[in-house]
mmCIF file of C-alpha atoms in Angstrom:
data_model
loop_
_atom_site.group_PDB
_atom_site.id
_atom_site.type_symbol
_atom_site.label_atom_id
_atom_site.label_comp_id
_atom_site.label_asym_id
_atom_site.label_seq_id
_atom_site.Cartn_x
_atom_site.Cartn_y
_atom_site.Cartn_z
ATOM 1 C CA MET A 1 123.031 -71.695 58.518
ATOM 2 C CA LYS A 2 120.355 -73.917 59.957
ATOM 3 C CA ASN A 3 120.267 -71.847 63.151
ATOM 4 C CA LYS A 4 119.866 -68.625 61.176
ATOM 5 C CA PHE A 5 116.963 -70.154 59.249
ATOM 6 C CA LEU A 6 115.252 -71.261 62.447
ATOM 7 C CA LEU A 7 115.796 -67.828 63.945
ATOM 8 C CA PHE A 8 114.247 -66.249 60.883
ATOM 9 C CA ILE A 9 111.206 -68.552 61.083
ATOM 10 C CA ALA A 10 110.804 -67.762 64.804
ATOM 11 C CA LEU A 11 110.980 -64.008 64.179
ATOM 12 C CA ALA A 12 108.487 -64.256 61.311
ATOM 13 C CA ALA A 13 106.069 -66.266 63.458
ATOM 14 C CA MET A 14 106.344 -63.689 66.259
ATOM 15 C CA ALA A 15 105.678 -60.860 63.795
ATOM 16 C CA VAL A 16 102.555 -62.607 62.468
ATOM 17 C CA ALA A 17 101.319 -63.300 66.002
ATOM 18 C CA ALA A 18 101.906 -59.673 67.007
ATOM 19 C CA SER A 19 100.025 -58.481 63.919
ATOM 20 C CA ILE A 20 97.051 -60.745 64.657
ATOM 21 C CA ALA A 21 97.001 -59.682 68.311
ATOM 22 C CA THR A 22 97.159 -55.982 67.377
ATOM 23 C CA THR A 23 94.352 -56.379 64.852
ATOM 24 C CA TYR A 24 92.241 -58.233 67.412
ATOM 25 C CA PHE A 25 92.709 -55.598 70.097
ATOM 26 C CA LEU A 26 92.164 -52.734 67.662
ATOM 27 C CA GLN A 27 88.985 -54.465 66.488
ATOM 28 C CA LYS A 28 87.916 -54.954 70.077
ATOM 29 C CA ASP A 29 88.523 -51.228 70.755
ATOM 30 C CA ARG A 30 85.923 -50.375 68.082
ATOM 31 C CA SER A 31 83.099 -52.128 69.978
ATOM 32 C CA ILE A 32 82.191 -48.910 71.834
ATOM 33 C CA SER A 33 82.455 -45.543 70.137
ATOM 34 C CA TYR A 34 80.609 -42.240 70.132
ATOM 35 C CA VAL A 35 79.352 -39.702 67.650
ATOM 36 C CA LYS A 36 78.511 -36.050 68.125
ATOM 37 C CA ALA A 37 74.771 -36.126 67.597
ATOM 38 C CA ASP A 38 74.418 -32.409 66.904
ATOM 39 C CA VAL A 39 77.139 -32.507 64.231
ATOM 40 C CA VAL A 40 75.552 -35.601 62.670
ATOM 41 C CA PHE A 41 72.176 -33.885 62.548
ATOM 42 C CA ASN A 42 73.387 -30.497 61.294
ATOM 43 C CA ASP A 43 75.890 -31.746 58.705
ATOM 44 C CA PHE A 44 73.616 -34.412 57.235
ATOM 45 C CA GLU A 45 72.728 -33.509 53.625
ATOM 46 C CA MET A 46 69.055 -34.335 54.137
ATOM 47 C CA THR A 47 68.895 -31.888 57.064
ATOM 48 C CA LYS A 48 70.459 -29.148 54.946
ATOM 49 C CA GLU A 49 68.054 -29.777 52.040
ATOM 50 C CA LEU A 50 64.985 -29.780 54.251
ATOM 51 C CA LYS A 51 66.199 -26.653 56.048
ATOM 52 C CA VAL A 52 66.359 -24.847 52.702
ATOM 53 C CA LYS A 53 62.876 -26.144 51.836
ATOM 54 C CA LEU A 54 61.547 -25.040 55.251
ATOM 55 C CA ASP A 55 63.189 -21.619 54.961
ATOM 56 C CA ASN A 56 61.678 -21.113 51.489
ATOM 57 C CA THR A 57 58.195 -21.978 52.759
ATOM 58 C CA VAL A 58 58.539 -19.825 55.899
ATOM 59 C CA ASN A 59 59.867 -16.903 53.850
ATOM 60 C CA ALA A 60 57.032 -17.184 51.316
ATOM 61 C CA ARG A 61 54.513 -17.040 54.143
ATOM 62 C CA GLN A 62 56.307 -14.110 55.725
ATOM 63 C CA THR A 63 56.139 -12.277 52.396
ATOM 64 C CA ILE A 64 52.335 -12.662 52.450
ATOM 65 C CA LEU A 65 52.235 -11.237 55.990
ATOM 66 C CA ASP A 66 54.554 -8.389 54.992
ATOM 67 C CA SER A 67 52.226 -7.481 52.110
ATOM 68 C CA ILE A 68 49.286 -7.267 54.501
ATOM 69 C CA MET A 69 51.425 -5.104 56.829
ATOM 70 C CA VAL A 70 52.078 -2.676 53.965
ATOM 71 C CA ILE A 71 48.321 -2.345 53.363
ATOM 72 C CA MET A 72 47.795 -1.825 57.099
ATOM 73 C CA ARG A 73 50.379 0.969 57.168
ATOM 74 C CA ILE A 74 48.860 2.666 54.140
ATOM 75 C CA ALA A 75 45.346 2.346 55.622
ATOM 76 C CA SER A 76 46.642 3.845 58.889
ATOM 77 C CA GLU A 77 48.361 6.747 57.106
ATOM 78 C CA ASN A 78 45.206 7.471 55.087
ATOM 79 C CA GLY A 79 42.959 7.247 58.140
ATOM 80 C CA ASN A 80 40.966 4.400 56.560
ATOM 81 C CA LYS A 81 39.767 2.755 59.780
ATOM 82 C CA GLU A 82 37.542 0.178 58.096
ATOM 83 C CA LEU A 83 40.345 -1.122 55.865
ATOM 84 C CA LEU A 84 42.794 -1.023 58.780
ATOM 85 C CA SER A 85 40.463 -3.059 60.966
ATOM 86 C CA ARG A 86 39.851 -5.610 58.236
ATOM 87 C CA THR A 87 43.532 -6.060 57.364
ATOM 88 C CA GLU A 88 44.543 -6.254 61.034
ATOM 89 C CA LYS A 89 42.102 -9.093 61.530
ATOM 90 C CA GLU A 90 43.345 -10.834 58.368
ATOM 91 C CA TYR A 91 46.945 -10.381 59.503
ATOM 92 C CA TYR A 92 46.458 -11.994 62.899
ATOM 93 C CA ILE A 93 44.394 -14.890 61.525
ATOM 94 C CA LYS A 94 47.005 -15.623 58.883
ATOM 95 C CA LYS A 95 49.897 -15.200 61.321
ATOM 96 C CA GLU A 96 48.394 -17.683 63.716
ATOM 97 C CA ALA A 97 47.721 -20.169 60.917
ATOM 98 C CA PHE A 98 51.219 -19.770 59.447
ATOM 99 C CA ASP A 99 52.921 -20.113 62.843
ATOM 100 C CA GLY A 100 51.057 -23.387 63.429
ATOM 101 C CA GLN A 101 51.837 -24.653 59.931
ATOM 102 C CA ASN A 102 55.506 -23.708 60.295
ATOM 103 C CA ARG A 103 55.729 -25.597 63.585
ATOM 104 C CA GLU A 104 54.072 -28.670 62.018
ATOM 105 C CA LEU A 105 56.373 -28.534 59.015
ATOM 106 C CA THR A 106 59.460 -28.215 61.225
ATOM 107 C CA GLN A 107 58.320 -31.197 63.250
ATOM 108 C CA LYS A 108 57.541 -33.197 60.103
ATOM 109 C CA TYR A 109 60.989 -32.524 58.645
ATOM 110 C CA ASP A 110 62.733 -33.263 61.962
ATOM 111 C CA GLU A 111 60.927 -36.606 62.151
ATOM 112 C CA GLN A 112 61.941 -37.455 58.590
ATOM 113 C CA VAL A 113 65.576 -36.631 59.318
ATOM 114 C CA TRP A 114 65.755 -38.603 62.584
ATOM 115 C CA LEU A 115 64.019 -41.591 60.965
ATOM 116 C CA ARG A 116 66.692 -41.548 58.293
ATOM 117 C CA ILE A 117 69.561 -40.967 60.742
ATOM 118 C CA ASN A 118 68.411 -43.843 62.931
ATOM 119 C CA GLN A 119 68.283 -46.170 59.930
ATOM 120 C CA TYR A 120 71.751 -45.201 58.729
ATOM 121 C CA VAL A 121 73.241 -45.396 62.247
ATOM 122 C CA LYS A 122 71.821 -48.914 62.554
ATOM 123 C CA GLU A 123 73.307 -49.948 59.179
ATOM 124 C CA PHE A 124 76.620 -48.272 60.020
ATOM 125 C CA GLY A 125 76.850 -49.985 63.398
ATOM 126 C CA GLU A 126 76.116 -53.392 61.851
ATOM 127 C CA LYS A 127 78.591 -52.975 59.005
ATOM 128 C CA LYS A 128 81.376 -51.759 61.305
ATOM 129 C CA HIS A 129 80.584 -54.353 63.998
ATOM 130 C CA TYR A 130 80.116 -51.878 66.841
ATOM 131 C CA ASP A 131 78.543 -53.137 70.056
ATOM 132 C CA TYR A 132 77.611 -49.615 71.197
ATOM 133 C CA LEU A 133 77.476 -46.308 69.368
ATOM 134 C CA LEU A 134 76.695 -43.527 71.787
ATOM 135 C CA GLY A 135 75.283 -40.130 70.941
ATOM 136 C CA ALA A 136 77.097 -37.220 72.605
ATOM 137 C CA ASN A 137 75.310 -33.888 72.330
ATOM 138 C CA GLY A 138 76.746 -31.848 75.192
ATOM 139 C CA SER A 139 73.766 -32.474 77.421
ATOM 140 C CA GLY A 140 73.943 -36.258 77.245
ATOM 141 C CA SER A 141 75.503 -38.761 79.568
ATOM 142 C CA LEU A 142 78.789 -39.126 77.736
ATOM 143 C CA MET A 143 81.014 -36.380 79.031
ATOM 144 C CA TYR A 144 84.397 -37.476 77.790
ATOM 145 C CA SER A 145 85.950 -39.944 75.429
ATOM 146 C CA SER A 146 89.280 -40.337 73.795
ATOM 147 C CA GLU A 147 89.547 -38.704 70.366
ATOM 148 C CA LYS A 148 90.414 -42.027 68.759
ATOM 149 C CA ASN A 149 86.864 -43.261 69.404
ATOM 150 C CA ASP A 150 85.292 -40.316 67.592
ATOM 151 C CA VAL A 151 83.723 -41.757 64.434
ATOM 152 C CA THR A 152 81.493 -38.739 63.688
ATOM 153 C CA LYS A 153 83.146 -37.994 60.336
ATOM 154 C CA GLU A 154 83.101 -41.638 59.280
ATOM 155 C CA LEU A 155 79.392 -41.946 60.069
ATOM 156 C CA LEU A 156 78.613 -38.652 58.314
ATOM 157 C CA ASP A 157 80.455 -39.768 55.174
ATOM 158 C CA TYR A 158 78.507 -43.027 55.206
ATOM 159 C CA MET A 159 75.170 -41.270 55.713
ATOM 160 C CA ASN A 160 75.692 -38.693 52.974
ATOM 161 C CA THR A 161 76.862 -41.352 50.510
ATOM 162 C CA SER A 162 73.829 -43.537 51.293
ATOM 163 C CA TYR A 163 71.450 -40.597 51.024
ATOM 164 C CA LYS A 164 72.772 -39.732 47.586
ATOM 165 C CA GLY A 165 72.005 -43.287 46.493
ATOM 166 C CA SER A 166 75.587 -44.364 46.021
ATOM 167 C CA GLU A 167 75.589 -46.876 48.842
ATOM 168 C CA LYS A 168 73.521 -49.968 47.888
ATOM 169 C CA MET B 1 105.481 -66.495 12.311
ATOM 170 C CA ARG B 2 102.389 -68.612 11.597
ATOM 171 C CA THR B 3 102.176 -69.596 15.261
ATOM 172 C CA THR B 4 102.309 -65.935 16.282
ATOM 173 C CA VAL B 5 99.503 -65.022 13.868
ATOM 174 C CA TYR B 6 97.305 -67.902 15.100
ATOM 175 C CA THR B 7 97.973 -66.914 18.721
ATOM 176 C CA ILE B 8 96.950 -63.307 18.028
ATOM 177 C CA ILE B 9 93.778 -64.415 16.216
ATOM 178 C CA ILE B 10 92.767 -66.797 19.005
ATOM 179 C CA THR B 11 93.493 -64.176 21.686
ATOM 180 C CA LEU B 12 91.446 -61.544 19.879
ATOM 181 C CA THR B 13 88.578 -64.031 19.445
ATOM 182 C CA ILE B 14 88.577 -64.815 23.166
ATOM 183 C CA ILE B 15 88.629 -61.111 24.031
ATOM 184 C CA ALA B 16 85.744 -60.445 21.620
ATOM 185 C CA GLN B 17 83.728 -63.250 23.214
ATOM 186 C CA GLY B 18 84.343 -61.783 26.653
ATOM 187 C CA CYS B 19 83.317 -58.300 25.560
ATOM 188 C CA SER B 20 80.090 -59.348 23.881
ATOM 189 C CA ARG B 21 76.911 -59.498 25.904
ATOM 190 C CA GLN B 22 75.665 -62.821 27.144
ATOM 191 C CA LYS B 23 72.529 -64.130 25.526
ATOM 192 C CA ALA B 24 69.445 -65.261 27.404
ATOM 193 C CA THR B 25 66.168 -66.985 26.666
ATOM 194 C CA PRO B 26 63.001 -65.181 27.767
ATOM 195 C CA GLU B 27 62.833 -67.132 31.037
ATOM 196 C CA GLU B 28 66.541 -66.523 31.766
ATOM 197 C CA TYR B 29 66.139 -62.854 30.893
ATOM 198 C CA ILE B 30 63.243 -62.388 33.316
ATOM 199 C CA ALA B 31 65.149 -64.230 36.054
ATOM 200 C CA TYR B 32 68.204 -62.010 35.489
ATOM 201 C CA ILE B 33 66.238 -58.781 35.780
ATOM 202 C CA ASN B 34 64.448 -60.000 38.909
ATOM 203 C CA ASN B 35 67.682 -61.108 40.603
ATOM 204 C CA ALA B 36 68.529 -58.409 43.176
ATOM 205 C CA LYS B 37 72.239 -59.305 42.999
ATOM 206 C CA ASN B 38 72.468 -57.852 39.494
ATOM 207 C CA GLY B 39 72.095 -54.294 40.791
ATOM 208 C CA LEU B 40 68.891 -53.498 38.903
ATOM 209 C CA THR B 41 66.734 -53.829 42.026
ATOM 210 C CA GLN B 42 67.502 -51.755 45.109
ATOM 211 C CA THR B 43 65.735 -51.747 48.460
ATOM 212 C CA ARG B 44 65.756 -49.144 51.229
ATOM 213 C CA GLU B 45 64.246 -49.585 54.687
ATOM 214 C CA PHE B 46 62.983 -46.698 56.805
ATOM 215 C CA GLY B 47 61.015 -47.273 59.976
ATOM 216 C CA GLU B 48 58.234 -49.725 59.089
ATOM 217 C CA TYR B 49 58.614 -49.303 55.334
ATOM 218 C CA GLN B 50 60.582 -51.143 52.696
ATOM 219 C CA ILE B 51 60.802 -49.195 49.437
ATOM 220 C CA THR B 52 62.165 -51.048 46.418
ATOM 221 C CA LEU B 53 63.020 -49.702 42.984
ATOM 222 C CA GLN B 54 63.562 -51.951 39.971
ATOM 223 C CA TYR B 55 64.946 -50.891 36.598
ATOM 224 C CA ARG B 56 62.941 -52.659 33.874
ATOM 225 C CA PRO B 57 64.355 -52.795 30.342
ATOM 226 C CA LEU B 58 61.811 -52.384 27.600
ATOM 227 C CA ALA B 59 62.225 -56.022 26.536
ATOM 228 C CA PHE B 60 61.384 -57.119 30.083
ATOM 229 C CA GLU B 61 58.172 -55.101 30.014
ATOM 230 C CA VAL B 62 57.223 -56.620 26.656
ATOM 231 C CA LEU B 63 57.845 -60.140 27.987
ATOM 232 C CA ASN B 64 55.759 -59.435 31.098
ATOM 233 C CA ASN B 65 52.873 -58.048 29.071
ATOM 234 C CA THR B 66 52.926 -60.590 26.260
ATOM 235 C CA GLY B 67 54.077 -63.688 28.094
ATOM 236 C CA ALA B 68 57.536 -65.244 27.871
ATOM 237 C CA GLU B 69 56.192 -68.527 26.456
ATOM 238 C CA SER B 70 54.143 -67.102 23.625
ATOM 239 C CA ILE B 71 56.143 -64.124 22.440
ATOM 240 C CA THR B 72 57.410 -64.045 18.874
ATOM 241 C CA LYS B 73 60.355 -62.130 17.424
ATOM 242 C CA GLU B 74 57.970 -60.112 15.286
ATOM 243 C CA THR B 75 55.904 -59.023 18.292
ATOM 244 C CA LEU B 76 59.018 -58.225 20.307
ATOM 245 C CA ASP B 77 60.578 -56.126 17.531
ATOM 246 C CA LYS B 78 57.318 -54.275 16.938
ATOM 247 C CA GLN B 79 56.916 -53.446 20.663
ATOM 248 C CA LEU B 80 60.564 -52.415 21.026
ATOM 249 C CA THR B 81 60.312 -50.092 18.044
ATOM 250 C CA GLY B 82 56.952 -48.660 19.069
ATOM 251 C CA ASN B 83 58.049 -47.847 22.610
ATOM 252 C CA SER B 84 61.673 -46.955 21.975
ATOM 253 C CA GLY B 85 62.982 -44.083 24.063
ATOM 254 C CA LEU B 86 60.851 -44.976 27.088
ATOM 255 C CA GLU B 87 62.338 -46.186 30.377
ATOM 256 C CA TYR B 88 60.374 -48.252 32.849
ATOM 257 C CA TYR B 89 60.848 -48.578 36.592
ATOM 258 C CA LEU B 90 58.818 -50.323 39.273
ATOM 259 C CA LEU B 91 58.466 -48.690 42.686
ATOM 260 C CA LYS B 92 57.291 -51.088 45.368
ATOM 261 C CA ILE B 93 56.112 -49.745 48.723
ATOM 262 C CA GLY B 94 56.122 -52.572 51.222
ATOM 263 C CA SER B 95 56.080 -53.276 54.920
ATOM 264 C CA ILE B 96 59.220 -54.636 56.644
ATOM 265 C CA GLU B 97 57.078 -56.933 58.764
ATOM 266 C CA LYS B 98 55.235 -58.116 55.631
ATOM 267 C CA LYS B 99 52.197 -58.890 57.736
ATOM 268 C CA THR B 100 50.212 -55.706 57.317
ATOM 269 C CA ASP B 101 49.359 -53.454 54.413
ATOM 270 C CA ALA B 102 52.263 -50.986 54.150
ATOM 271 C CA LEU B 103 49.940 -48.010 53.668
ATOM 272 C CA ALA B 104 48.119 -48.890 56.902
ATOM 273 C CA ASN B 105 51.282 -48.188 58.936
ATOM 274 C CA GLY B 106 51.411 -45.016 61.044
ATOM 275 C CA LEU B 107 47.906 -43.781 60.237
ATOM 276 C CA SER B 108 46.824 -40.785 62.298
ATOM 277 C CA SER B 109 43.216 -40.738 61.079
ATOM 278 C CA THR B 110 40.714 -43.086 59.423
ATOM 279 C CA GLY B 111 40.558 -41.090 56.199
ATOM 280 C CA GLN B 112 44.328 -41.057 55.807
ATOM 281 C CA TYR B 113 44.439 -44.537 54.238
ATOM 282 C CA GLN B 114 42.140 -43.467 51.405
ATOM 283 C CA GLU B 115 44.145 -40.248 51.017
ATOM 284 C CA ARG B 116 47.294 -42.331 50.556
ATOM 285 C CA ILE B 117 45.574 -44.534 47.970
ATOM 286 C CA SER B 118 44.357 -41.430 46.127
ATOM 287 C CA GLN B 119 47.886 -40.062 46.021
ATOM 288 C CA LEU B 120 49.188 -43.309 44.551
ATOM 289 C CA VAL B 121 46.443 -43.238 41.909
ATOM 290 C CA SER B 122 47.179 -39.649 41.031
ATOM 291 C CA GLY B 123 49.890 -37.436 42.414
ATOM 292 C CA ILE B 124 52.844 -39.678 43.218
ATOM 293 C CA GLU B 125 54.212 -39.234 39.703
ATOM 294 C CA ARG B 126 54.963 -35.575 40.530
ATOM 295 C CA SER B 127 57.210 -36.683 43.393
ATOM 296 C CA ILE B 128 59.470 -38.864 41.245
ATOM 297 C CA LYS B 129 62.166 -37.693 38.838
ATOM 298 C CA LEU B 130 64.751 -39.436 36.677
ATOM 299 C CA VAL B 131 68.161 -37.760 36.725
ATOM 300 C CA ILE B 132 70.789 -38.560 34.101
ATOM 301 C CA ASP B 133 73.957 -36.498 34.494
ATOM 302 C CA GLN B 134 72.723 -32.892 34.861
ATOM 303 C CA ASP B 135 69.327 -33.507 33.219
ATOM 304 C CA THR B 136 66.133 -34.107 35.165
ATOM 305 C CA PHE B 137 63.143 -35.815 33.537
ATOM 306 C CA PRO B 138 59.604 -35.977 34.937
ATOM 307 C CA CYS B 139 57.568 -39.151 35.098
ATOM 308 C CA VAL B 140 55.469 -39.100 31.898
ATOM 309 C CA MET B 141 53.185 -41.990 32.834
ATOM 310 C CA HIS B 142 52.528 -44.119 35.866
ATOM 311 C CA HIS B 143 50.232 -46.971 36.790
ATOM 312 C CA TYR B 144 49.309 -47.917 40.340
ATOM 313 C CA GLU B 145 48.382 -51.608 40.631
ATOM 314 C CA ARG B 146 45.633 -51.534 43.216
ATOM 315 C CA ASN B 147 45.425 -54.906 45.012
ATOM 316 C CA TYR B 148 42.695 -54.103 47.590
ATOM 317 C CA GLN B 149 44.911 -55.304 50.477
ATOM 318 C CA MET B 150 45.483 -58.746 48.918
ATOM 319 C CA ALA B 151 49.211 -58.114 49.489
ATOM 320 C CA ASP B 152 51.263 -56.101 51.990
ATOM 321 C CA TYR B 153 52.923 -54.091 49.219
ATOM 322 C CA HIS B 154 51.874 -51.617 46.548
ATOM 323 C CA ASN B 155 53.404 -51.509 43.056
ATOM 324 C CA ILE B 156 53.623 -48.397 40.957
ATOM 325 C CA LEU B 157 54.951 -48.672 37.396
ATOM 326 C CA LEU B 158 56.778 -45.522 36.327
ATOM 327 C CA VAL B 159 57.618 -44.438 32.788
ATOM 328 C CA PHE B 160 60.156 -41.780 31.806
ATOM 329 C CA GLU B 161 61.178 -40.432 28.442
ATOM 330 C CA PRO B 162 64.769 -39.130 28.538
ATOM 331 C CA GLN B 163 65.045 -36.576 25.743
ATOM 332 C CA LYS B 164 68.558 -37.510 24.756
ATOM 333 C CA PRO B 165 70.128 -40.942 24.380
ATOM 334 C CA ALA B 166 71.158 -42.198 27.792
ATOM 335 C CA LEU B 167 73.234 -45.188 26.830
ATOM 336 C CA GLY B 168 76.245 -45.723 29.027
ATOM 337 C CA ARG B 169 75.107 -43.388 31.819
ATOM 338 C CA ASP B 170 74.077 -43.931 35.414
ATOM 339 C CA ARG B 171 70.392 -43.470 36.161
ATOM 340 C CA THR B 172 69.279 -41.785 39.375
ATOM 341 C CA ILE B 173 65.679 -41.934 40.540
ATOM 342 C CA VAL B 174 64.742 -39.326 43.126
ATOM 343 C CA TYR B 175 61.542 -40.040 45.050
ATOM 344 C CA ASP B 176 60.547 -37.120 47.264
ATOM 345 C CA ASP B 177 57.967 -38.875 49.419
ATOM 346 C CA GLU B 178 54.917 -36.903 50.553
ATOM 347 C CA ILE B 179 52.752 -39.897 51.499
ATOM 348 C CA LEU B 180 54.573 -41.887 54.174
ATOM 349 C CA GLY B 181 56.605 -39.150 55.901
ATOM 350 C CA ILE B 182 59.973 -40.687 55.083
ATOM 351 C CA GLY B 183 61.404 -37.855 52.968
ATOM 352 C CA LYS B 184 63.591 -38.028 49.900
ATOM 353 C CA ILE B 185 64.989 -41.362 48.709
ATOM 354 C CA ILE B 186 67.633 -41.552 46.000
ATOM 355 C CA TYR B 187 68.378 -44.678 43.971
ATOM 356 C CA THR B 188 71.273 -44.953 41.542
ATOM 357 C CA ILE B 189 71.421 -47.689 38.900
ATOM 358 C CA ASP B 190 75.014 -48.117 37.709
ATOM 359 C CA LYS B 191 75.639 -47.947 34.003
ATOM 360 C CA SER B 192 77.743 -51.099 34.339
ATOM 361 C CA ASP B 193 74.753 -53.017 35.705
ATOM 362 C CA ILE B 194 72.616 -51.863 32.772
ATOM 363 C CA LYS B 195 75.387 -52.755 30.343
ATOM 364 C CA SER B 196 75.606 -56.240 31.858
ATOM 365 C CA ILE B 197 71.981 -57.083 31.054
ATOM 366 C CA PRO B 198 72.068 -60.075 28.707
ATOM 367 C CA GLU B 199 70.745 -59.906 25.192
ATOM 368 C CA LEU B 200 67.305 -61.445 24.761
ATOM 369 C CA THR B 201 67.174 -64.137 22.099
ATOM 370 C CA LEU B 202 64.077 -65.888 20.792
#
């Protein structure tokens, strides 16, 4: 009876030790992980919202250019050279201005998104106790990693929850 | 039988005590609202900026304006009745380093600082909305406390007027920043945190 009790205690102690060791090594395995940077960027809610905003602005500007094109075509069909010349000039001035503004807006939105991503990645890394969190985007230095280190979805969930104001 | 009845009465009394709101003196009330752990103040950091939003109950605003030491019940009741239906929030734009004026960060031209100040004076209110469930409410009033660089932060008091009663609902403030280049920031104040605000007693 006594021997059985001692055996039970020994087995229980071994199970606890094995559990602690497994937890430790699993924890240690999380110190270096990677995320797919292009997925993080493209699937981030803020990116999607700003893309819609950018598309709306670009499309509105294109509509203005299209309207001028219609006038140009009508002027050409009617042989109205003066109107054609004037609208051509207006078209190219506006196109150049809009192209520049579209590029600036794209850059502005990209900067906003990366500023936000960098902040959330920092918070995520600190909360999850990672030592390194590498960005893999196909042209980066990380060429291969085991699937078990892929925390892209976990990071994306964290980022989208934080962005929506649910994470405090 | 009598013991059972007494036990039920005592249990119900204890439960009622637990369910009722705590009471607070003016000083305790102000301290509670200002305590970030109570969920009514939330801070986000982006780049060099620290943006904080604080939910301010009407009673808190009255205490701040009138003075916690000198307020009377009559004054409090009159102010609460006169301004009922309004919701107050404080947006604080600060610098993480706390050494420099937050608006002076990341300037690309000399006139940009004054442009930013101008937008805080008039314009920022159009970038901020209160969302309760599916309803979106604009900022009806705002006040920018200009401090002429005496502090590293800038406070903007925001006032909303939800059209329907919003008791027991989460509040979401959406600030679509156009001044600092940090994009949209969303704050959610839990209904449970609002419900936990103690009752002010004078």
